[in-house]
Amino acid sequence: MMICRKFLRKNSFISYLIFAVCDLFESDYMFYAASIAYYTLMSIIPLFIFLFFLGMVIFHTNFQEFIPKEFLNSPLKPIINQINQVINSSGIISGTAALVMLWFSRGIFLSIERSFCEILRVDNPAGFIYRHLVIVLVILLLWALMFMFYVAHYLLAFLLPQFPALSFLSSLVAPLLLFIILLSIYYFLLPISLPISFMVRISLIVFFLLALFERFFVWFIVNVSKVSILYSSFAAVIIFLLWIYYSATVILLGVGIVKGKVIAEGEVNENSKESKGDAGDRN
C-alpha cells in the first residue's frame, strides 16, 4: 500500500479513485471478488426462491415479472429460468422452507460485508444479531425495489398511450433500479459511516464502470472466448461465475475509493495534531 499512498497527495475524489485502482492490485481485491463469486453461486438460488415465494404469497404473481429484462439478458438468465422451472413443477414452497432459503441466501451479503471489512482493515462494530438483521433487511429491500419496478412497469404501460412523451422513462427505470441496489449495498454493508453524498458519487462511478464492463464482457464472451467449446454443458455456470467475479471486482473498487478517503483524512488529522503539538512546544 506504500506505493498507492503516493496518489493521495491531493485530498480529492480523483486521487481516491486513482488510489483505488492501484490498491485493487496491491491489496488483491480479486481474492475477495472470488469469495463473493463463490458465495453468490451457492446462495443465488435460495435467494431467488425466497423472492419468488414472497411474490407468489403476497401478490399471487410470478416473481419473474418483477425482474428487469436486463437481468434476463444477462448471465443470470439460465439461473432464473431454472428456478422458475423448479417453482412451476413443484409448486409454492412452505413458509418453513422459505425461512430456510432466507437463511442460506445470506451468504452473498455476508461475503460482501466481510470483503468490505477486510479491504478497509476494520472490524464491523455490529454484533452477530444486528449484522444478520441488516442482511435480512437488505434482502427485503431488494424485493421491495423489484416490486416498485414491477409497479412502475405497469404504470408506464398505462400512461404511455395517453402521454407518448414519457416513453424515455421506460428506458430509465431498470438502470435506476440497479443504481439504487448498488447504493443500498454501500449504505448498509460498509462498516463505517460516510456522507450520503459521497456514497452517491461512488455509486455513480461504479455504476458507469459496471455498464462499460457488461458491454465488454458480452462482446468478449461472444466474439473472443471459447467458453462454450471448452466447458460444454458447464459453460453457463462458468460464464455466470466470471460475470459475478469481475462485477464484484468493480464494486470493490468503490470500497477502495472509501479506503483512500479514510487514509487521506487520517493523515491530514495526524499532520494537524503534529502542527498543534509543535505550536504548543514553542509556546
PDB file of C-alpha atoms in Angstrom:
ATOM      1  CA  MET A   1       0.000   0.000   0.000  1.00  0.00           C
ATOM      2  CA  MET A   2       3.026   2.268   0.311  1.00  0.00           C
ATOM      3  CA  ILE A   3       3.173   2.705  -3.460  1.00  0.00           C
ATOM      4  CA  CYS A   4      -0.517   3.557  -3.709  1.00  0.00           C
ATOM      5  CA  ARG A   5      -0.306   6.112  -0.883  1.00  0.00           C
ATOM      6  CA  LYS A   6       1.695   8.349  -3.219  1.00  0.00           C
ATOM      7  CA  PHE A   7      -1.519   9.022  -5.149  1.00  0.00           C
ATOM      8  CA  LEU A   8      -3.145  10.548  -2.043  1.00  0.00           C
ATOM      9  CA  ARG A   9      -1.043  13.704  -2.009  1.00  0.00           C
ATOM     10  CA  LYS A  10      -4.129  15.656  -3.023  1.00  0.00           C
ATOM     11  CA  ASN A  11      -7.285  15.289  -0.965  1.00  0.00           C
ATOM     12  CA  SER A  12      -9.671  14.899  -3.921  1.00  0.00           C
ATOM     13  CA  PHE A  13     -12.092  12.326  -5.309  1.00  0.00           C
ATOM     14  CA  ILE A  14      -9.882  11.763  -8.373  1.00  0.00           C
ATOM     15  CA  SER A  15      -6.943  10.970  -6.078  1.00  0.00           C
ATOM     16  CA  TYR A  16      -9.105   8.469  -4.191  1.00  0.00           C
ATOM     17  CA  LEU A  17     -10.119   6.821  -7.464  1.00  0.00           C
ATOM     18  CA  ILE A  18      -6.520   6.527  -8.695  1.00  0.00           C
ATOM     19  CA  PHE A  19      -5.525   5.118  -5.298  1.00  0.00           C
ATOM     20  CA  ALA A  20      -8.359   2.570  -5.537  1.00  0.00           C
ATOM     21  CA  VAL A  21      -7.210   1.368  -8.975  1.00  0.00           C
ATOM     22  CA  CYS A  22      -3.667   0.945  -7.632  1.00  0.00           C
ATOM     23  CA  ASP A  23      -4.820  -0.724  -4.410  1.00  0.00           C
ATOM     24  CA  LEU A  24      -7.041  -3.062  -6.438  1.00  0.00           C
ATOM     25  CA  PHE A  25      -3.889  -4.904  -7.472  1.00  0.00           C
ATOM     26  CA  GLU A  26      -1.654  -4.170  -4.492  1.00  0.00           C
ATOM     27  CA  SER A  27      -4.173  -5.444  -1.913  1.00  0.00           C
ATOM     28  CA  ASP A  28      -5.540  -8.285  -4.076  1.00  0.00           C
ATOM     29  CA  TYR A  29      -9.184  -7.231  -4.310  1.00  0.00           C
ATOM     30  CA  MET A  30      -9.612 -10.070  -6.814  1.00  0.00           C
ATOM     31  CA  PHE A  31      -9.220 -12.572  -3.965  1.00  0.00           C
ATOM     32  CA  TYR A  32     -12.240 -11.066  -2.205  1.00  0.00           C
ATOM     33  CA  ALA A  33     -14.124 -10.884  -5.507  1.00  0.00           C
ATOM     34  CA  ALA A  34     -13.553 -14.633  -5.945  1.00  0.00           C
ATOM     35  CA  SER A  35     -15.021 -15.201  -2.482  1.00  0.00           C
ATOM     36  CA  ILE A  36     -18.092 -13.149  -3.399  1.00  0.00           C
ATOM     37  CA  ALA A  37     -18.470 -15.089  -6.670  1.00  0.00           C
ATOM     38  CA  TYR A  38     -18.324 -18.419  -4.818  1.00  0.00           C
ATOM     39  CA  TYR A  39     -20.878 -17.438  -2.185  1.00  0.00           C
ATOM     40  CA  THR A  40     -23.099 -15.916  -4.862  1.00  0.00           C
ATOM     41  CA  LEU A  41     -23.079 -19.210  -6.752  1.00  0.00           C
ATOM     42  CA  MET A  42     -24.034 -21.028  -3.536  1.00  0.00           C
ATOM     43  CA  SER A  43     -26.663 -18.500  -2.406  1.00  0.00           C
ATOM     44  CA  ILE A  44     -28.272 -17.134  -5.575  1.00  0.00           C
ATOM     45  CA  ILE A  45     -30.755 -19.988  -5.958  1.00  0.00           C
ATOM     46  CA  PRO A  46     -32.012 -19.865  -2.320  1.00  0.00           C
ATOM     47  CA  LEU A  47     -32.236 -16.070  -2.634  1.00  0.00           C
ATOM     48  CA  PHE A  48     -34.404 -16.122  -5.742  1.00  0.00           C
ATOM     49  CA  ILE A  49     -36.551 -18.980  -4.438  1.00  0.00           C
ATOM     50  CA  PHE A  50     -37.261 -16.858  -1.350  1.00  0.00           C
ATOM     51  CA  LEU A  51     -38.029 -13.806  -3.502  1.00  0.00           C
ATOM     52  CA  PHE A  52     -40.284 -15.935  -5.725  1.00  0.00           C
ATOM     53  CA  PHE A  53     -42.054 -17.137  -2.565  1.00  0.00           C
ATOM     54  CA  LEU A  54     -42.764 -13.571  -1.398  1.00  0.00           C
ATOM     55  CA  GLY A  55     -44.117 -12.601  -4.800  1.00  0.00           C
ATOM     56  CA  MET A  56     -46.392 -15.623  -5.070  1.00  0.00           C
ATOM     57  CA  VAL A  57     -47.711 -15.499  -1.485  1.00  0.00           C
ATOM     58  CA  ILE A  58     -48.237 -11.750  -1.116  1.00  0.00           C
ATOM     59  CA  PHE A  59     -49.269 -10.735  -4.646  1.00  0.00           C
ATOM     60  CA  HIS A  60     -50.077 -14.109  -6.212  1.00  0.00           C
ATOM     61  CA  THR A  61     -47.923 -13.321  -9.199  1.00  0.00           C
ATOM     62  CA  ASN A  62     -44.886 -14.814 -10.891  1.00  0.00           C
ATOM     63  CA  PHE A  63     -41.820 -13.084  -9.462  1.00  0.00           C
ATOM     64  CA  GLN A  64     -40.141 -13.316 -12.870  1.00  0.00           C
ATOM     65  CA  GLU A  65     -42.399 -10.431 -13.900  1.00  0.00           C
ATOM     66  CA  PHE A  66     -40.612  -8.331 -11.251  1.00  0.00           C
ATOM     67  CA  ILE A  67     -37.198  -8.929 -12.804  1.00  0.00           C
ATOM     68  CA  PRO A  68     -35.913  -6.315 -15.297  1.00  0.00           C
ATOM     69  CA  LYS A  69     -35.260  -7.647 -18.783  1.00  0.00           C
ATOM     70  CA  GLU A  70     -31.648  -6.508 -18.348  1.00  0.00           C
ATOM     71  CA  PHE A  71     -31.288  -9.293 -15.759  1.00  0.00           C
ATOM     72  CA  LEU A  72     -32.920 -11.808 -18.084  1.00  0.00           C
ATOM     73  CA  ASN A  73     -30.485 -10.829 -20.849  1.00  0.00           C
ATOM     74  CA  SER A  74     -27.503 -11.265 -18.529  1.00  0.00           C
ATOM     75  CA  PRO A  75     -25.647 -14.395 -17.330  1.00  0.00           C
ATOM     76  CA  LEU A  76     -28.348 -14.614 -14.633  1.00  0.00           C
ATOM     77  CA  LYS A  77     -30.859 -15.822 -17.234  1.00  0.00           C
ATOM     78  CA  PRO A  78     -30.086 -19.593 -17.002  1.00  0.00           C
ATOM     79  CA  ILE A  79     -30.247 -19.423 -13.199  1.00  0.00           C
ATOM     80  CA  ILE A  80     -33.584 -17.571 -13.173  1.00  0.00           C
ATOM     81  CA  ASN A  81     -35.088 -19.849 -15.818  1.00  0.00           C
ATOM     82  CA  GLN A  82     -34.029 -22.943 -13.862  1.00  0.00           C
ATOM     83  CA  ILE A  83     -35.547 -21.590 -10.646  1.00  0.00           C
ATOM     84  CA  ASN A  84     -38.755 -20.744 -12.498  1.00  0.00           C
ATOM     85  CA  GLN A  85     -38.959 -24.305 -13.823  1.00  0.00           C
ATOM     86  CA  VAL A  86     -38.465 -25.715 -10.319  1.00  0.00           C
ATOM     87  CA  ILE A  87     -41.205 -23.460  -8.914  1.00  0.00           C
ATOM     88  CA  ASN A  88     -43.605 -24.338 -11.743  1.00  0.00           C
ATOM     89  CA  SER A  89     -43.031 -28.079 -11.371  1.00  0.00           C
ATOM     90  CA  SER A  90     -43.017 -28.329  -7.561  1.00  0.00           C
ATOM     91  CA  GLY A  91     -45.396 -25.509  -6.682  1.00  0.00           C
ATOM     92  CA  ILE A  92     -45.094 -22.961  -3.914  1.00  0.00           C
ATOM     93  CA  ILE A  93     -42.799 -23.848  -1.031  1.00  0.00           C
ATOM     94  CA  SER A  94     -43.888 -23.797   2.614  1.00  0.00           C
ATOM     95  CA  GLY A  95     -43.195 -20.945   4.996  1.00  0.00           C
ATOM     96  CA  THR A  96     -40.648 -23.061   6.857  1.00  0.00           C
ATOM     97  CA  ALA A  97     -38.822 -23.849   3.617  1.00  0.00           C
ATOM     98  CA  ALA A  98     -38.882 -20.135   2.741  1.00  0.00           C
ATOM     99  CA  LEU A  99     -37.153 -19.306   6.039  1.00  0.00           C
ATOM    100  CA  VAL A 100     -34.519 -21.950   5.278  1.00  0.00           C
ATOM    101  CA  MET A 101     -33.998 -20.366   1.843  1.00  0.00           C
ATOM    102  CA  LEU A 102     -33.681 -16.958   3.505  1.00  0.00           C
ATOM    103  CA  TRP A 103     -31.010 -18.319   5.860  1.00  0.00           C
ATOM    104  CA  PHE A 104     -28.923 -19.793   3.034  1.00  0.00           C
ATOM    105  CA  SER A 105     -29.298 -16.682   0.881  1.00  0.00           C
ATOM    106  CA  ARG A 106     -27.337 -14.640   3.444  1.00  0.00           C
ATOM    107  CA  GLY A 107     -24.034 -15.886   2.001  1.00  0.00           C
ATOM    108  CA  ILE A 108     -23.936 -13.289  -0.771  1.00  0.00           C
ATOM    109  CA  PHE A 109     -24.280 -10.354   1.578  1.00  0.00           C
ATOM    110  CA  LEU A 110     -22.090 -11.813   4.331  1.00  0.00           C
ATOM    111  CA  SER A 111     -19.245 -12.271   1.847  1.00  0.00           C
ATOM    112  CA  ILE A 112     -19.693  -8.706   0.557  1.00  0.00           C
ATOM    113  CA  GLU A 113     -19.761  -7.291   4.090  1.00  0.00           C
ATOM    114  CA  ARG A 114     -16.696  -9.308   5.098  1.00  0.00           C
ATOM    115  CA  SER A 115     -14.804  -8.224   1.977  1.00  0.00           C
ATOM    116  CA  PHE A 116     -15.590  -4.581   2.745  1.00  0.00           C
ATOM    117  CA  CYS A 117     -14.178  -5.015   6.266  1.00  0.00           C
ATOM    118  CA  GLU A 118     -11.017  -6.764   5.056  1.00  0.00           C
ATOM    119  CA  ILE A 119     -10.259  -4.128   2.423  1.00  0.00           C
ATOM    120  CA  LEU A 120     -10.817  -1.271   4.873  1.00  0.00           C
ATOM    121  CA  ARG A 121      -8.957  -3.219   7.580  1.00  0.00           C
ATOM    122  CA  VAL A 122     -11.601  -2.532  10.194  1.00  0.00           C
ATOM    123  CA  ASP A 123     -13.844  -4.762  12.268  1.00  0.00           C
ATOM    124  CA  ASN A 124     -17.578  -4.387  11.907  1.00  0.00           C
ATOM    125  CA  PRO A 125     -18.761  -2.892  15.213  1.00  0.00           C
ATOM    126  CA  ALA A 126     -22.173  -4.535  14.794  1.00  0.00           C
ATOM    127  CA  GLY A 127     -22.818  -7.752  16.678  1.00  0.00           C
ATOM    128  CA  PHE A 128     -23.939 -11.078  15.212  1.00  0.00           C
ATOM    129  CA  ILE A 129     -27.668 -10.424  15.593  1.00  0.00           C
ATOM    130  CA  TYR A 130     -27.550  -6.850  14.267  1.00  0.00           C
ATOM    131  CA  ARG A 131     -25.448  -7.856  11.239  1.00  0.00           C
ATOM    132  CA  HIS A 132     -27.909 -10.572  10.277  1.00  0.00           C
ATOM    133  CA  LEU A 133     -30.894  -8.291  10.818  1.00  0.00           C
ATOM    134  CA  VAL A 134     -29.315  -5.780   8.441  1.00  0.00           C
ATOM    135  CA  ILE A 135     -28.755  -8.511   5.844  1.00  0.00           C
ATOM    136  CA  VAL A 136     -32.388  -9.658   6.115  1.00  0.00           C
ATOM    137  CA  LEU A 137     -33.404  -6.001   5.732  1.00  0.00           C
ATOM    138  CA  VAL A 138     -31.264  -5.734   2.579  1.00  0.00           C
ATOM    139  CA  ILE A 139     -32.918  -8.851   1.119  1.00  0.00           C
ATOM    140  CA  LEU A 140     -36.395  -7.471   1.843  1.00  0.00           C
ATOM    141  CA  LEU A 141     -35.340  -4.111   0.393  1.00  0.00           C
ATOM    142  CA  LEU A 142     -34.198  -5.904  -2.759  1.00  0.00           C
ATOM    143  CA  TRP A 143     -37.623  -7.495  -3.065  1.00  0.00           C
ATOM    144  CA  ALA A 144     -39.347  -4.134  -2.418  1.00  0.00           C
ATOM    145  CA  LEU A 145     -37.256  -2.425  -5.108  1.00  0.00           C
ATOM    146  CA  MET A 146     -38.145  -5.115  -7.621  1.00  0.00           C
ATOM    147  CA  PHE A 147     -41.811  -4.730  -6.687  1.00  0.00           C
ATOM    148  CA  MET A 148     -41.506  -0.979  -7.278  1.00  0.00           C
ATOM    149  CA  PHE A 149     -40.009  -1.765 -10.690  1.00  0.00           C
ATOM    150  CA  TYR A 150     -42.992  -4.042 -11.360  1.00  0.00           C
ATOM    151  CA  VAL A 151     -45.441  -1.261 -10.426  1.00  0.00           C
ATOM    152  CA  ALA A 152     -43.549   1.347 -12.472  1.00  0.00           C
ATOM    153  CA  HIS A 153     -43.531  -1.001 -15.477  1.00  0.00           C
ATOM    154  CA  TYR A 154     -47.331  -1.363 -15.472  1.00  0.00           C
ATOM    155  CA  LEU A 155     -47.880   2.289 -14.626  1.00  0.00           C
ATOM    156  CA  LEU A 156     -45.843   3.319 -17.670  1.00  0.00           C
ATOM    157  CA  ALA A 157     -47.704   0.785 -19.814  1.00  0.00           C
ATOM    158  CA  PHE A 158     -50.933   2.513 -18.742  1.00  0.00           C
ATOM    159  CA  LEU A 159     -49.668   6.081 -19.200  1.00  0.00           C
ATOM    160  CA  LEU A 160     -47.673   5.805 -22.439  1.00  0.00           C
ATOM    161  CA  PRO A 161     -50.698   5.568 -24.784  1.00  0.00           C
ATOM    162  CA  GLN A 162     -52.006   8.809 -23.268  1.00  0.00           C
ATOM    163  CA  PHE A 163     -48.628  10.546 -22.848  1.00  0.00           C
ATOM    164  CA  PRO A 164     -46.187   9.320 -25.542  1.00  0.00           C
ATOM    165  CA  ALA A 165     -43.635  11.915 -24.408  1.00  0.00           C
ATOM    166  CA  LEU A 166     -42.980   9.742 -21.333  1.00  0.00           C
ATOM    167  CA  SER A 167     -41.549   6.922 -23.452  1.00  0.00           C
ATOM    168  CA  PHE A 168     -37.986   7.827 -22.415  1.00  0.00           C
ATOM    169  CA  LEU A 169     -38.849   6.889 -18.817  1.00  0.00           C
ATOM    170  CA  SER A 170     -39.257   3.221 -19.720  1.00  0.00           C
ATOM    171  CA  SER A 171     -35.545   3.012 -20.533  1.00  0.00           C
ATOM    172  CA  LEU A 172     -34.559   4.706 -17.262  1.00  0.00           C
ATOM    173  CA  VAL A 173     -36.470   2.541 -14.788  1.00  0.00           C
ATOM    174  CA  ALA A 174     -34.164  -0.502 -14.890  1.00  0.00           C
ATOM    175  CA  PRO A 175     -30.882   1.490 -14.664  1.00  0.00           C
ATOM    176  CA  LEU A 176     -32.363   3.485 -11.780  1.00  0.00           C
ATOM    177  CA  LEU A 177     -33.284   0.243 -10.011  1.00  0.00           C
ATOM    178  CA  LEU A 178     -29.755  -1.127 -10.426  1.00  0.00           C
ATOM    179  CA  PHE A 179     -28.249   2.140  -9.182  1.00  0.00           C
ATOM    180  CA  ILE A 180     -30.423   2.124  -6.045  1.00  0.00           C
ATOM    181  CA  ILE A 181     -29.449  -1.505  -5.351  1.00  0.00           C
ATOM    182  CA  LEU A 182     -25.778  -0.571  -5.694  1.00  0.00           C
ATOM    183  CA  LEU A 183     -26.171   2.449  -3.406  1.00  0.00           C
ATOM    184  CA  SER A 184     -28.021   0.298  -0.855  1.00  0.00           C
ATOM    185  CA  ILE A 185     -25.162  -2.223  -0.795  1.00  0.00           C
ATOM    186  CA  TYR A 186     -22.675   0.505   0.093  1.00  0.00           C
ATOM    187  CA  TYR A 187     -25.028   2.205   2.541  1.00  0.00           C
ATOM    188  CA  PHE A 188     -25.983  -0.879   4.557  1.00  0.00           C
ATOM    189  CA  LEU A 189     -22.881  -3.082   4.296  1.00  0.00           C
ATOM    190  CA  LEU A 190     -19.974  -0.660   4.686  1.00  0.00           C
ATOM    191  CA  PRO A 191     -18.626  -0.926   8.256  1.00  0.00           C
ATOM    192  CA  ILE A 192     -18.017   2.831   8.531  1.00  0.00           C
ATOM    193  CA  SER A 193     -20.292   5.842   8.220  1.00  0.00           C
ATOM    194  CA  LEU A 194     -19.910   8.189   5.268  1.00  0.00           C
ATOM    195  CA  PRO A 195     -21.871  11.190   3.980  1.00  0.00           C
ATOM    196  CA  ILE A 196     -24.644  10.012   1.668  1.00  0.00           C
ATOM    197  CA  SER A 197     -23.421  12.456  -0.996  1.00  0.00           C
ATOM    198  CA  PHE A 198     -20.042  10.689  -1.086  1.00  0.00           C
ATOM    199  CA  MET A 199     -21.756   7.290  -1.379  1.00  0.00           C
ATOM    200  CA  VAL A 200     -23.831   8.591  -4.283  1.00  0.00           C
ATOM    201  CA  ARG A 201     -20.655   9.721  -6.086  1.00  0.00           C
ATOM    202  CA  ILE A 202     -19.052   6.326  -5.544  1.00  0.00           C
ATOM    203  CA  SER A 203     -22.196   4.552  -6.739  1.00  0.00           C
ATOM    204  CA  LEU A 204     -22.344   6.699  -9.884  1.00  0.00           C
ATOM    205  CA  ILE A 205     -18.717   5.914 -10.771  1.00  0.00           C
ATOM    206  CA  VAL A 206     -19.141   2.189 -10.093  1.00  0.00           C
ATOM    207  CA  PHE A 207     -22.466   2.085 -11.959  1.00  0.00           C
ATOM    208  CA  PHE A 208     -20.839   3.669 -15.013  1.00  0.00           C
ATOM    209  CA  LEU A 209     -17.900   1.232 -14.861  1.00  0.00           C
ATOM    210  CA  LEU A 210     -20.275  -1.728 -14.491  1.00  0.00           C
ATOM    211  CA  ALA A 211     -22.220  -0.596 -17.565  1.00  0.00           C
ATOM    212  CA  LEU A 212     -18.995  -0.426 -19.596  1.00  0.00           C
ATOM    213  CA  PHE A 213     -17.822  -3.760 -18.210  1.00  0.00           C
ATOM    214  CA  GLU A 214     -21.078  -5.513 -19.107  1.00  0.00           C
ATOM    215  CA  ARG A 215     -20.797  -4.447 -22.739  1.00  0.00           C
ATOM    216  CA  PHE A 216     -17.163  -5.537 -22.917  1.00  0.00           C
ATOM    217  CA  PHE A 217     -17.911  -8.823 -21.147  1.00  0.00           C
ATOM    218  CA  VAL A 218     -20.715  -9.746 -23.558  1.00  0.00           C
ATOM    219  CA  TRP A 219     -18.517  -8.852 -26.540  1.00  0.00           C
ATOM    220  CA  PHE A 220     -15.628 -10.901 -25.126  1.00  0.00           C
ATOM    221  CA  ILE A 221     -17.749 -13.988 -24.413  1.00  0.00           C
ATOM    222  CA  VAL A 222     -19.446 -13.897 -27.815  1.00  0.00           C
ATOM    223  CA  ASN A 223     -16.517 -12.951 -30.046  1.00  0.00           C
ATOM    224  CA  VAL A 224     -13.272 -13.897 -28.295  1.00  0.00           C
ATOM    225  CA  SER A 225     -13.586 -16.564 -25.617  1.00  0.00           C
ATOM    226  CA  LYS A 226     -14.132 -20.244 -26.307  1.00  0.00           C
ATOM    227  CA  VAL A 227     -16.023 -20.915 -23.084  1.00  0.00           C
ATOM    228  CA  SER A 228     -18.845 -22.837 -24.742  1.00  0.00           C
ATOM    229  CA  ILE A 229     -16.338 -25.103 -26.507  1.00  0.00           C
ATOM    230  CA  LEU A 230     -14.044 -25.611 -23.514  1.00  0.00           C
ATOM    231  CA  TYR A 231     -16.705 -26.217 -20.876  1.00  0.00           C
ATOM    232  CA  SER A 232     -19.624 -27.542 -22.939  1.00  0.00           C
ATOM    233  CA  SER A 233     -22.646 -28.008 -20.634  1.00  0.00           C
ATOM    234  CA  PHE A 234     -20.866 -26.145 -17.804  1.00  0.00           C
ATOM    235  CA  ALA A 235     -20.469 -23.017 -19.944  1.00  0.00           C
ATOM    236  CA  ALA A 236     -23.458 -21.195 -18.388  1.00  0.00           C
ATOM    237  CA  VAL A 237     -22.094 -21.700 -14.856  1.00  0.00           C
ATOM    238  CA  ILE A 238     -18.568 -20.627 -15.858  1.00  0.00           C
ATOM    239  CA  ILE A 239     -19.877 -17.506 -17.608  1.00  0.00           C
ATOM    240  CA  PHE A 240     -22.027 -16.700 -14.569  1.00  0.00           C
ATOM    241  CA  LEU A 241     -19.036 -17.061 -12.229  1.00  0.00           C
ATOM    242  CA  LEU A 242     -16.835 -14.879 -14.443  1.00  0.00           C
ATOM    243  CA  TRP A 243     -19.538 -12.231 -14.662  1.00  0.00           C
ATOM    244  CA  ILE A 244     -20.033 -12.138 -10.880  1.00  0.00           C
ATOM    245  CA  TYR A 245     -16.271 -12.222 -10.253  1.00  0.00           C
ATOM    246  CA  TYR A 246     -15.469  -9.218 -12.433  1.00  0.00           C
ATOM    247  CA  SER A 247     -18.603  -7.319 -11.371  1.00  0.00           C
ATOM    248  CA  ALA A 248     -17.632  -7.842  -7.716  1.00  0.00           C
ATOM    249  CA  THR A 249     -14.141  -6.554  -8.508  1.00  0.00           C
ATOM    250  CA  VAL A 250     -15.647  -3.333  -9.863  1.00  0.00           C
ATOM    251  CA  ILE A 251     -17.904  -2.982  -6.801  1.00  0.00           C
ATOM    252  CA  LEU A 252     -14.895  -3.473  -4.513  1.00  0.00           C
ATOM    253  CA  LEU A 253     -13.170  -0.691  -6.431  1.00  0.00           C
ATOM    254  CA  GLY A 254     -15.744   1.601  -4.835  1.00  0.00           C
ATOM    255  CA  VAL A 255     -14.601   0.379  -1.416  1.00  0.00           C
ATOM    256  CA  GLY A 256     -11.056   1.249  -2.478  1.00  0.00           C
ATOM    257  CA  ILE A 257     -12.225   4.826  -3.009  1.00  0.00           C
ATOM    258  CA  VAL A 258     -13.572   4.820   0.552  1.00  0.00           C
ATOM    259  CA  LYS A 259     -10.254   3.419   1.774  1.00  0.00           C
ATOM    260  CA  GLY A 260      -8.364   6.213   0.019  1.00  0.00           C
ATOM    261  CA  LYS A 261     -10.594   8.818   1.657  1.00  0.00           C
ATOM    262  CA  VAL A 262     -10.136   7.261   5.119  1.00  0.00           C
ATOM    263  CA  ILE A 263      -6.331   7.124   4.754  1.00  0.00           C
ATOM    264  CA  ALA A 264      -6.074  10.661   3.358  1.00  0.00           C
ATOM    265  CA  GLU A 265      -8.259  12.165   6.083  1.00  0.00           C
ATOM    266  CA  GLY A 266      -6.363  10.200   8.738  1.00  0.00           C
ATOM    267  CA  GLU A 267      -3.048  11.611   7.530  1.00  0.00           C
ATOM    268  CA  VAL A 268      -4.485  15.133   7.464  1.00  0.00           C
ATOM    269  CA  ASN A 269      -5.675  14.740  11.063  1.00  0.00           C
ATOM    270  CA  GLU A 270      -2.276  13.395  12.143  1.00  0.00           C
ATOM    271  CA  ASN A 271      -0.472  16.306  10.476  1.00  0.00           C
ATOM    272  CA  SER A 272      -2.883  18.731  12.127  1.00  0.00           C
ATOM    273  CA  LYS A 273      -2.204  17.214  15.565  1.00  0.00           C
ATOM    274  CA  GLU A 274       1.545  17.363  14.966  1.00  0.00           C
ATOM    275  CA  SER A 275       1.293  21.022  13.949  1.00  0.00           C
ATOM    276  CA  LYS A 276      -0.673  21.830  17.104  1.00  0.00           C
ATOM    277  CA  GLY A 277       1.858  19.909  19.191  1.00  0.00           C
ATOM    278  CA  ASP A 278       4.760  21.819  17.672  1.00  0.00           C
ATOM    279  CA  ALA A 279       2.974  25.107  18.282  1.00  0.00           C
ATOM    280  CA  GLY A 280       2.382  24.121  21.909  1.00  0.00           C
ATOM    281  CA  ASP A 281       6.058  23.249  22.375  1.00  0.00           C
ATOM    282  CA  ARG A 282       7.117  26.621  21.007  1.00  0.00           C
ATOM    283  CA  ASN A 283       4.772  28.344  23.419  1.00  0.00           C
TER     284      ASN A 283
END
